[in-house]
């Protein structure tokens, strides 16, 4: 998907996530710049309901060494957790930039 990255500080990067697990799971939204510096934001996703992971590039902080003008990757990871024998299924949908709220 193509985004207007000149508006990163005025918009939130969002992705909707659904987990079929029977317990809350930790998801990580990771932003990587062109030299490999990463910023991670963790979210707890409750089971069996769509939830939105949302990050604004201002969240990376003013002291970061990230080169946000050279983002090379945005990824969603599931943090390793004990699965108790469950089969994990996760769904990602509607990756978008949207107007900041608040």
N, CA, C and O atoms as CSV, one atom per row, in Angstrom:
chain,resi,resn,atom,element,x,y,z
A,1,UNK,N,N,0.846,-1.171,0.000
A,1,UNK,CA,C,0.000,0.000,0.000
A,1,UNK,C,C,0.892,1.235,0.000
A,1,UNK,O,O,1.901,1.267,0.704
A,2,UNK,N,N,0.536,2.243,-0.773
A,2,UNK,CA,C,1.316,3.466,-0.841
A,2,UNK,C,C,0.719,4.524,0.078
A,2,UNK,O,O,-0.497,4.713,0.101
A,3,UNK,N,N,1.562,5.207,0.829
A,3,UNK,CA,C,1.144,6.240,1.756
A,3,UNK,C,C,1.846,7.542,1.424
A,3,UNK,O,O,2.924,7.540,0.830
A,4,UNK,N,N,1.241,8.644,1.805
A,4,UNK,CA,C,1.881,9.947,1.697
A,4,UNK,C,C,2.696,10.153,2.979
A,4,UNK,O,O,2.186,10.674,3.971
A,5,UNK,N,N,3.960,9.738,2.944
A,5,UNK,CA,C,4.784,9.760,4.146
A,5,UNK,C,C,5.183,11.171,4.573
A,5,UNK,O,O,5.781,11.334,5.637
A,6,UNK,N,N,4.873,12.189,3.781
A,6,UNK,CA,C,5.155,13.560,4.218
A,6,UNK,C,C,4.188,13.991,5.311
A,6,UNK,O,O,4.410,15.017,5.954
A,7,UNK,N,N,3.117,13.229,5.535
A,7,UNK,CA,C,2.116,13.579,6.541
A,7,UNK,C,C,2.204,12.690,7.787
A,7,UNK,O,O,1.246,12.605,8.555
A,8,UNK,N,N,3.339,12.033,7.988
A,8,UNK,CA,C,3.440,11.064,9.080
A,8,UNK,C,C,3.162,11.654,10.452
A,8,UNK,O,O,2.596,10.975,11.308
A,9,UNK,N,N,3.543,12.890,10.676
A,9,UNK,CA,C,3.388,13.462,12.013
A,9,UNK,C,C,1.972,13.960,12.257
A,9,UNK,O,O,1.614,14.261,13.396
A,10,UNK,N,N,1.159,14.053,11.205
A,10,UNK,CA,C,-0.217,14.517,11.343
A,10,UNK,C,C,-1.214,13.365,11.296
A,10,UNK,O,O,-2.415,13.576,11.464
A,11,UNK,N,N,-0.727,12.155,11.068
A,11,UNK,CA,C,-1.622,11.010,10.931
A,11,UNK,C,C,-1.124,9.851,11.784
A,11,UNK,O,O,0.045,9.796,12.168
A,12,UNK,N,N,-2.043,8.918,12.074
A,12,UNK,CA,C,-1.703,7.680,12.775
A,12,UNK,C,C,-1.617,6.553,11.755
A,12,UNK,O,O,-2.433,6.473,10.837
A,13,UNK,N,N,-0.623,5.680,11.922
A,13,UNK,CA,C,-0.545,4.455,11.142
A,13,UNK,C,C,-1.378,3.424,11.894
A,13,UNK,O,O,-1.126,3.168,13.072
A,14,UNK,N,N,-2.360,2.833,11.235
A,14,UNK,CA,C,-3.290,1.917,11.902
A,14,UNK,C,C,-3.371,0.596,11.155
A,14,UNK,O,O,-3.236,0.553,9.933
A,15,UNK,N,N,-3.592,-0.477,11.899
A,15,UNK,CA,C,-3.875,-1.787,11.317
A,15,UNK,C,C,-4.835,-2.497,12.272
A,15,UNK,O,O,-4.650,-2.472,13.488
A,16,UNK,N,N,-5.851,-3.122,11.708
A,16,UNK,CA,C,-6.822,-3.864,12.509
A,16,UNK,C,C,-6.346,-5.305,12.663
A,16,UNK,O,O,-5.853,-5.914,11.714
A,17,UNK,N,N,-6.503,-5.845,13.887
A,17,UNK,CA,C,-5.994,-7.174,14.226
A,17,UNK,C,C,-7.102,-7.983,14.903
A,17,UNK,O,O,-7.892,-7.456,15.687
A,18,UNK,N,N,-7.135,-9.276,14.577
A,18,UNK,CA,C,-8.083,-10.202,15.199
A,18,UNK,C,C,-7.312,-11.448,15.615
A,18,UNK,O,O,-6.527,-11.985,14.833
A,19,UNK,N,N,-7.529,-11.905,16.833
A,19,UNK,CA,C,-6.861,-13.103,17.349
A,19,UNK,C,C,-7.900,-14.169,17.691
A,19,UNK,O,O,-8.916,-13.874,18.319
A,20,UNK,N,N,-7.639,-15.416,17.272
A,20,UNK,CA,C,-8.540,-16.520,17.602
A,20,UNK,C,C,-8.125,-17.241,18.886
A,20,UNK,O,O,-8.769,-18.208,19.293
A,21,UNK,N,N,-7.055,-16.773,19.520
A,21,UNK,CA,C,-6.603,-17.401,20.758
A,21,UNK,C,C,-7.665,-17.247,21.850
A,21,UNK,O,O,-8.552,-16.398,21.753
A,22,UNK,N,N,-7.564,-18.065,22.871
A,22,UNK,CA,C,-8.525,-18.014,23.975
A,22,UNK,C,C,-8.027,-17.182,25.145
A,22,UNK,O,O,-8.588,-17.241,26.240
A,23,UNK,N,N,-6.969,-16.403,24.913
A,23,UNK,CA,C,-6.438,-15.526,25.962
A,23,UNK,C,C,-5.829,-14.303,25.291
A,23,UNK,O,O,-5.556,-14.334,24.091
A,24,UNK,N,N,-5.613,-13.236,26.035
A,24,UNK,CA,C,-4.979,-12.047,25.442
A,24,UNK,C,C,-3.569,-12.375,24.939
A,24,UNK,O,O,-2.849,-13.171,25.540
A,25,UNK,N,N,-3.197,-11.746,23.830
A,25,UNK,CA,C,-1.883,-11.944,23.232
A,25,UNK,C,C,-1.197,-10.584,23.081
A,25,UNK,O,O,-1.864,-9.560,22.933
A,26,UNK,N,N,0.127,-10.581,23.120
A,26,UNK,CA,C,0.890,-9.356,22.945
A,26,UNK,C,C,1.351,-9.257,21.499
A,26,UNK,O,O,2.030,-10.145,20.984
A,27,UNK,N,N,0.969,-8.161,20.856
A,27,UNK,CA,C,1.392,-7.872,19.489
A,27,UNK,C,C,2.353,-6.694,19.535
A,27,UNK,O,O,2.255,-5.839,20.416
A,28,UNK,N,N,3.272,-6.652,18.595
A,28,UNK,CA,C,4.249,-5.556,18.496
A,28,UNK,C,C,4.143,-4.955,17.106
A,28,UNK,O,O,4.220,-5.663,16.103
A,29,UNK,N,N,3.965,-3.639,17.057
A,29,UNK,CA,C,4.034,-2.907,15.796
A,29,UNK,C,C,5.442,-2.320,15.717
A,29,UNK,O,O,5.822,-1.506,16.559
A,30,UNK,N,N,6.217,-2.729,14.713
A,30,UNK,CA,C,7.620,-2.320,14.601
A,30,UNK,C,C,7.826,-1.454,13.366
A,30,UNK,O,O,7.376,-1.794,12.272
A,31,UNK,N,N,8.510,-0.332,13.557
A,31,UNK,CA,C,8.897,0.565,12.470
A,31,UNK,C,C,10.416,0.483,12.343
A,31,UNK,O,O,11.130,0.620,13.336
A,32,UNK,N,N,10.911,0.262,11.131
A,32,UNK,CA,C,12.346,0.158,10.887
A,32,UNK,C,C,12.754,1.196,9.854
A,32,UNK,O,O,12.093,1.360,8.829
A,33,UNK,N,N,13.861,1.902,10.136
A,33,UNK,CA,C,14.346,2.884,9.161
A,33,UNK,C,C,15.380,2.246,8.243
A,33,UNK,O,O,15.710,1.069,8.392
A,34,UNK,N,N,15.883,3.019,7.302
A,34,UNK,CA,C,16.781,2.509,6.270
A,34,UNK,C,C,18.116,1.989,6.754
A,34,UNK,O,O,18.791,1.262,6.026
A,35,UNK,N,N,18.525,2.351,7.996
A,35,UNK,CA,C,19.799,1.849,8.518
A,35,UNK,C,C,19.589,0.773,9.582
A,35,UNK,O,O,20.547,0.338,10.221
A,36,UNK,N,N,18.330,0.339,9.777
A,36,UNK,CA,C,18.049,-0.772,10.676
A,36,UNK,C,C,17.655,-0.401,12.089
A,36,UNK,O,O,17.476,-1.291,12.921
A,37,UNK,N,N,17.511,0.893,12.395
A,37,UNK,CA,C,17.047,1.303,13.723
A,37,UNK,C,C,15.561,0.993,13.828
A,37,UNK,O,O,14.801,1.250,12.894
A,38,UNK,N,N,15.143,0.436,14.974
A,38,UNK,CA,C,13.738,0.046,15.122
A,38,UNK,C,C,13.072,0.761,16.284
A,38,UNK,O,O,13.721,1.154,17.253
A,39,UNK,N,N,11.768,0.919,16.164
A,39,UNK,CA,C,10.903,1.411,17.233
A,39,UNK,C,C,9.773,0.410,17.364
A,39,UNK,O,O,9.100,0.101,16.380
A,40,UNK,N,N,9.554,-0.105,18.582
A,40,UNK,CA,C,8.500,-1.073,18.837
A,40,UNK,C,C,7.456,-0.476,19.767
A,40,UNK,O,O,7.793,0.232,20.716
A,41,UNK,N,N,6.199,-0.761,19.497
A,41,UNK,CA,C,5.110,-0.404,20.390
A,41,UNK,C,C,4.290,-1.662,20.621
A,41,UNK,O,O,3.821,-2.293,19.673
A,42,UNK,N,N,4.117,-2.028,21.915
A,42,UNK,CA,C,3.398,-3.254,22.264
A,42,UNK,C,C,1.932,-2.969,22.529
A,42,UNK,O,O,1.561,-1.907,23.028
A,43,UNK,N,N,1.107,-3.950,22.180
A,43,UNK,CA,C,-0.334,-3.890,22.396
A,43,UNK,C,C,-0.798,-5.226,22.936
A,43,UNK,O,O,-0.277,-6.268,22.537
A,44,UNK,N,N,-1.768,-5.215,23.834
A,44,UNK,CA,C,-2.416,-6.438,24.275
A,44,UNK,C,C,-3.713,-6.572,23.500
A,44,UNK,O,O,-4.578,-5.697,23.556
A,45,UNK,N,N,-3.840,-7.672,22.777
A,45,UNK,CA,C,-5.018,-7.918,21.950
A,45,UNK,C,C,-5.888,-8.961,22.638
A,45,UNK,O,O,-5.446,-10.075,22.920
A,46,UNK,N,N,-7.117,-8.583,22.898
A,46,UNK,CA,C,-8.082,-9.494,23.513
A,46,UNK,C,C,-8.580,-10.479,22.446
A,46,UNK,O,O,-8.614,-10.148,21.261
A,47,UNK,N,N,-8.963,-11.682,22.868
A,47,UNK,CA,C,-9.397,-12.681,21.894
A,47,UNK,C,C,-10.774,-12.383,21.302
A,47,UNK,O,O,-11.632,-11.778,21.944
A,48,UNK,N,N,-10.953,-12.819,20.079
A,48,UNK,CA,C,-12.249,-12.859,19.392
A,48,UNK,C,C,-12.931,-11.512,19.227
A,48,UNK,O,O,-14.157,-11.424,19.300
A,49,UNK,N,N,-12.144,-10.454,19.003
A,49,UNK,CA,C,-12.725,-9.155,18.653
A,49,UNK,C,C,-11.692,-8.362,17.852
A,49,UNK,O,O,-10.495,-8.428,18.130
A,50,UNK,N,N,-12.161,-7.623,16.871
A,50,UNK,CA,C,-11.270,-6.781,16.089
A,50,UNK,C,C,-10.804,-5.615,16.936
A,50,UNK,O,O,-11.607,-4.958,17.598
A,51,UNK,N,N,-9.505,-5.360,16.915
A,51,UNK,CA,C,-8.928,-4.229,17.628
A,51,UNK,C,C,-7.941,-3.527,16.705
A,51,UNK,O,O,-7.393,-4.138,15.789
A,52,UNK,N,N,-7.719,-2.237,16.953
A,52,UNK,CA,C,-6.844,-1.451,16.097
A,52,UNK,C,C,-5.519,-1.168,16.788
A,52,UNK,O,O,-5.489,-0.632,17.896
A,53,UNK,N,N,-4.411,-1.535,16.119
A,53,UNK,CA,C,-3.084,-1.114,16.548
A,53,UNK,C,C,-2.860,0.246,15.905
A,53,UNK,O,O,-3.086,0.413,14.707
A,54,UNK,N,N,-2.421,1.211,16.689
A,54,UNK,CA,C,-2.298,2.575,16.198
A,54,UNK,C,C,-1.021,3.182,16.742
A,54,UNK,O,O,-0.755,3.112,17.942
A,55,UNK,N,N,-0.225,3.780,15.858
A,55,UNK,CA,C,0.988,4.468,16.286
A,55,UNK,C,C,1.135,5.752,15.476
A,55,UNK,O,O,0.866,5.780,14.275
A,56,UNK,N,N,1.563,6.802,16.148
A,56,UNK,CA,C,1.905,8.044,15.476
A,56,UNK,C,C,3.416,8.154,15.528
A,56,UNK,O,O,4.025,7.745,16.516
A,57,UNK,N,N,4.018,8.682,14.519
A,57,UNK,CA,C,5.469,8.728,14.472
A,57,UNK,C,C,6.054,9.664,15.511
A,57,UNK,O,O,7.248,9.596,15.800
A,58,UNK,N,N,5.231,10.539,16.079
A,58,UNK,CA,C,5.666,11.336,17.224
A,58,UNK,C,C,5.922,10.441,18.441
A,58,UNK,O,O,6.682,10.816,19.334
A,59,UNK,N,N,5.285,9.249,18.482
A,59,UNK,CA,C,5.483,8.305,19.593
A,59,UNK,C,C,6.920,7.832,19.692
A,59,UNK,O,O,7.353,7.381,20.753
A,60,UNK,N,N,7.665,7.929,18.602
A,60,UNK,CA,C,9.058,7.481,18.604
A,60,UNK,C,C,9.935,8.364,19.484
A,60,UNK,O,O,11.047,7.970,19.836
A,61,UNK,N,N,9.455,9.547,19.844
A,61,UNK,CA,C,10.185,10.414,20.758
A,61,UNK,C,C,11.141,11.342,20.035
A,61,UNK,O,O,11.549,11.085,18.902
A,62,UNK,N,N,11.488,12.422,20.708
A,62,UNK,CA,C,12.376,13.407,20.095
A,62,UNK,C,C,13.839,13.011,20.208
A,62,UNK,O,O,14.676,13.544,19.480
A,63,UNK,N,N,14.165,12.089,21.105
A,63,UNK,CA,C,15.560,11.696,21.286
A,63,UNK,C,C,15.922,10.445,20.486
A,63,UNK,O,O,17.010,9.894,20.653
A,64,UNK,N,N,15.021,10.002,19.627
A,64,UNK,CA,C,15.277,8.789,18.867
A,64,UNK,C,C,16.344,9.037,17.795
A,64,UNK,O,O,16.501,10.159,17.314
A,65,UNK,N,N,17.057,8.001,17.436
A,65,UNK,CA,C,18.021,8.097,16.339
A,65,UNK,C,C,17.394,7.614,15.041
A,65,UNK,O,O,18.069,7.540,14.015
A,66,UNK,N,N,16.094,7.281,15.080
A,66,UNK,CA,C,15.419,6.811,13.877
A,66,UNK,C,C,15.381,7.897,12.820
A,66,UNK,O,O,15.180,9.073,13.123
A,67,UNK,N,N,15.576,7.491,11.588
A,67,UNK,CA,C,15.466,8.405,10.458
A,67,UNK,C,C,14.094,8.173,9.833
A,67,UNK,O,O,13.948,7.400,8.886
A,68,UNK,N,N,13.085,8.863,10.387
A,68,UNK,CA,C,11.708,8.606,9.977
A,68,UNK,C,C,11.432,9.012,8.535
A,68,UNK,O,O,10.442,8.581,7.943
A,69,UNK,N,N,12.305,9.838,7.970
A,69,UNK,CA,C,12.124,10.189,6.564
A,69,UNK,C,C,12.581,9.058,5.644
A,69,UNK,O,O,12.395,9.129,4.429
A,70,UNK,N,N,13.186,8.005,6.232
A,70,UNK,CA,C,13.682,6.866,5.454
A,70,UNK,C,C,13.166,5.551,6.043
A,70,UNK,O,O,13.956,4.647,6.317
A,71,UNK,N,N,11.870,5.439,6.237
A,71,UNK,CA,C,11.293,4.201,6.771
A,71,UNK,C,C,11.390,3.115,5.708
A,71,UNK,O,O,10.996,3.313,4.559
A,72,UNK,N,N,11.923,1.961,6.113
A,72,UNK,CA,C,12.067,0.862,5.166
A,72,UNK,C,C,11.053,-0.244,5.405
A,72,UNK,O,O,10.760,-1.025,4.500
A,73,UNK,N,N,10.502,-0.318,6.643
A,73,UNK,CA,C,9.594,-1.432,6.933
A,73,UNK,C,C,8.685,-1.087,8.099
A,73,UNK,O,O,9.101,-0.453,9.068
A,74,UNK,N,N,7.441,-1.517,7.985
A,74,UNK,CA,C,6.501,-1.493,9.094
A,74,UNK,C,C,5.980,-2.920,9.211
A,74,UNK,O,O,5.484,-3.476,8.231
A,75,UNK,N,N,6.084,-3.522,10.398
A,75,UNK,CA,C,5.719,-4.919,10.563
A,75,UNK,C,C,4.927,-5.121,11.849
A,75,UNK,O,O,5.048,-4.349,12.800
A,76,UNK,N,N,4.115,-6.175,11.859
A,76,UNK,CA,C,3.371,-6.577,13.061
A,76,UNK,C,C,3.876,-7.957,13.457
A,76,UNK,O,O,3.910,-8.877,12.640
A,77,UNK,N,N,4.268,-8.089,14.725
A,77,UNK,CA,C,4.757,-9.355,15.263
A,77,UNK,C,C,3.875,-9.789,16.425
A,77,UNK,O,O,3.278,-8.963,17.116
A,78,UNK,N,N,3.804,-11.103,16.627
A,78,UNK,CA,C,3.182,-11.646,17.827
A,78,UNK,C,C,4.312,-12.044,18.751
A,78,UNK,O,O,5.173,-12.842,18.382
A,79,UNK,N,N,4.311,-11.489,19.954
A,79,UNK,CA,C,5.360,-11.807,20.922
A,79,UNK,C,C,5.204,-13.261,21.344
A,79,UNK,O,O,4.089,-13.721,21.590
A,80,UNK,N,N,6.320,-13.990,21.430
A,80,UNK,CA,C,6.242,-15.396,21.807
A,80,UNK,C,C,5.629,-15.533,23.192
A,80,UNK,O,O,6.054,-14.878,24.144
A,81,UNK,N,N,4.627,-16.392,23.287
A,81,UNK,CA,C,3.967,-16.678,24.551
A,81,UNK,C,C,3.614,-18.157,24.592
A,81,UNK,O,O,3.514,-18.801,23.547
A,82,UNK,N,N,3.427,-18.691,25.766
A,82,UNK,CA,C,3.012,-20.082,25.903
A,82,UNK,C,C,1.636,-20.249,25.284
A,82,UNK,O,O,0.696,-19.547,25.658
A,83,UNK,N,N,1.511,-21.168,24.347
A,83,UNK,CA,C,0.273,-21.319,23.606
A,83,UNK,C,C,-0.677,-22.336,24.235
A,83,UNK,O,O,-1.828,-22.436,23.811
A,84,UNK,N,N,-0.228,-23.086,25.228
A,84,UNK,CA,C,-1.066,-24.095,25.887
A,84,UNK,C,C,-1.685,-25.069,24.884
A,84,UNK,O,O,-2.809,-25.532,25.076
A,85,UNK,N,N,-0.957,-25.375,23.826
A,85,UNK,CA,C,-1.443,-26.337,22.845
A,85,UNK,C,C,-2.426,-25.773,21.838
A,85,UNK,O,O,-2.841,-26.492,20.929
A,86,UNK,N,N,-2.815,-24.505,21.964
A,86,UNK,CA,C,-3.742,-23.901,21.017
A,86,UNK,C,C,-3.057,-23.663,19.677
A,86,UNK,O,O,-1.848,-23.445,19.610
A,87,UNK,N,N,-3.843,-23.710,18.625
A,87,UNK,CA,C,-3.366,-23.309,17.307
A,87,UNK,C,C,-3.697,-21.829,17.164
A,87,UNK,O,O,-4.842,-21.420,17.359
A,88,UNK,N,N,-2.699,-21.038,16.827
A,88,UNK,CA,C,-2.883,-19.597,16.750
A,88,UNK,C,C,-3.246,-19.170,15.333
A,88,UNK,O,O,-2.576,-19.534,14.367
A,89,UNK,N,N,-4.306,-18.402,15.229
A,89,UNK,CA,C,-4.674,-17.761,13.971
A,89,UNK,C,C,-4.868,-16.280,14.242
A,89,UNK,O,O,-5.557,-15.892,15.186
A,90,UNK,N,N,-4.252,-15.457,13.402
A,90,UNK,CA,C,-4.344,-14.013,13.553
A,90,UNK,C,C,-4.671,-13.418,12.194
A,90,UNK,O,O,-4.197,-13.898,11.164
A,91,UNK,N,N,-5.470,-12.389,12.198
A,91,UNK,CA,C,-5.869,-11.732,10.963
A,91,UNK,C,C,-5.501,-10.253,11.039
A,91,UNK,O,O,-5.723,-9.603,12.060
A,92,UNK,N,N,-4.941,-9.729,9.958
A,92,UNK,CA,C,-4.598,-8.317,9.838
A,92,UNK,C,C,-5.399,-7.749,8.680
A,92,UNK,O,O,-5.537,-8.394,7.640
A,93,UNK,N,N,-5.931,-6.534,8.857
A,93,UNK,CA,C,-6.753,-5.944,7.813
A,93,UNK,C,C,-6.688,-4.423,7.894
A,93,UNK,O,O,-6.350,-3.867,8.939
A,94,UNK,N,N,-7.007,-3.760,6.803
A,94,UNK,CA,C,-7.244,-2.325,6.750
A,94,UNK,C,C,-6.044,-1.507,7.238
A,94,UNK,O,O,-6.189,-0.670,8.129
A,95,UNK,N,N,-4.879,-1.740,6.667
A,95,UNK,CA,C,-3.685,-0.949,6.982
A,95,UNK,C,C,-3.889,0.438,6.380
A,95,UNK,O,O,-4.181,0.558,5.190
A,96,UNK,N,N,-3.736,1.501,7.203
A,96,UNK,CA,C,-4.087,2.826,6.719
A,96,UNK,C,C,-3.409,3.923,7.528
A,96,UNK,O,O,-2.944,3.696,8.645
A,97,UNK,N,N,-3.362,5.115,6.942
A,97,UNK,CA,C,-3.035,6.335,7.671
A,97,UNK,C,C,-4.361,7.034,7.914
A,97,UNK,O,O,-5.153,7.201,6.987
A,98,UNK,N,N,-4.613,7.449,9.161
A,98,UNK,CA,C,-5.860,8.158,9.446
A,98,UNK,C,C,-5.574,9.381,10.308
A,98,UNK,O,O,-4.552,9.453,10.989
A,99,UNK,N,N,-6.483,10.326,10.267
A,99,UNK,CA,C,-6.326,11.559,11.024
A,99,UNK,C,C,-6.167,11.250,12.506
A,99,UNK,O,O,-6.871,10.398,13.049
A,100,UNK,N,N,-5.226,11.955,13.168
A,100,UNK,CA,C,-5.002,11.774,14.603
A,100,UNK,C,C,-6.250,12.190,15.369
A,100,UNK,O,O,-6.957,13.123,14.987
A,101,UNK,N,N,-6.503,11.467,16.469
A,101,UNK,CA,C,-7.618,11.826,17.338
A,101,UNK,C,C,-7.060,12.359,18.636
A,101,UNK,O,O,-6.058,11.858,19.146
A,102,UNK,N,N,-7.703,13.367,19.164
A,102,UNK,CA,C,-7.282,13.923,20.450
A,102,UNK,C,C,-6.253,14.909,20.294
A,102,UNK,O,O,-5.787,15.476,21.282
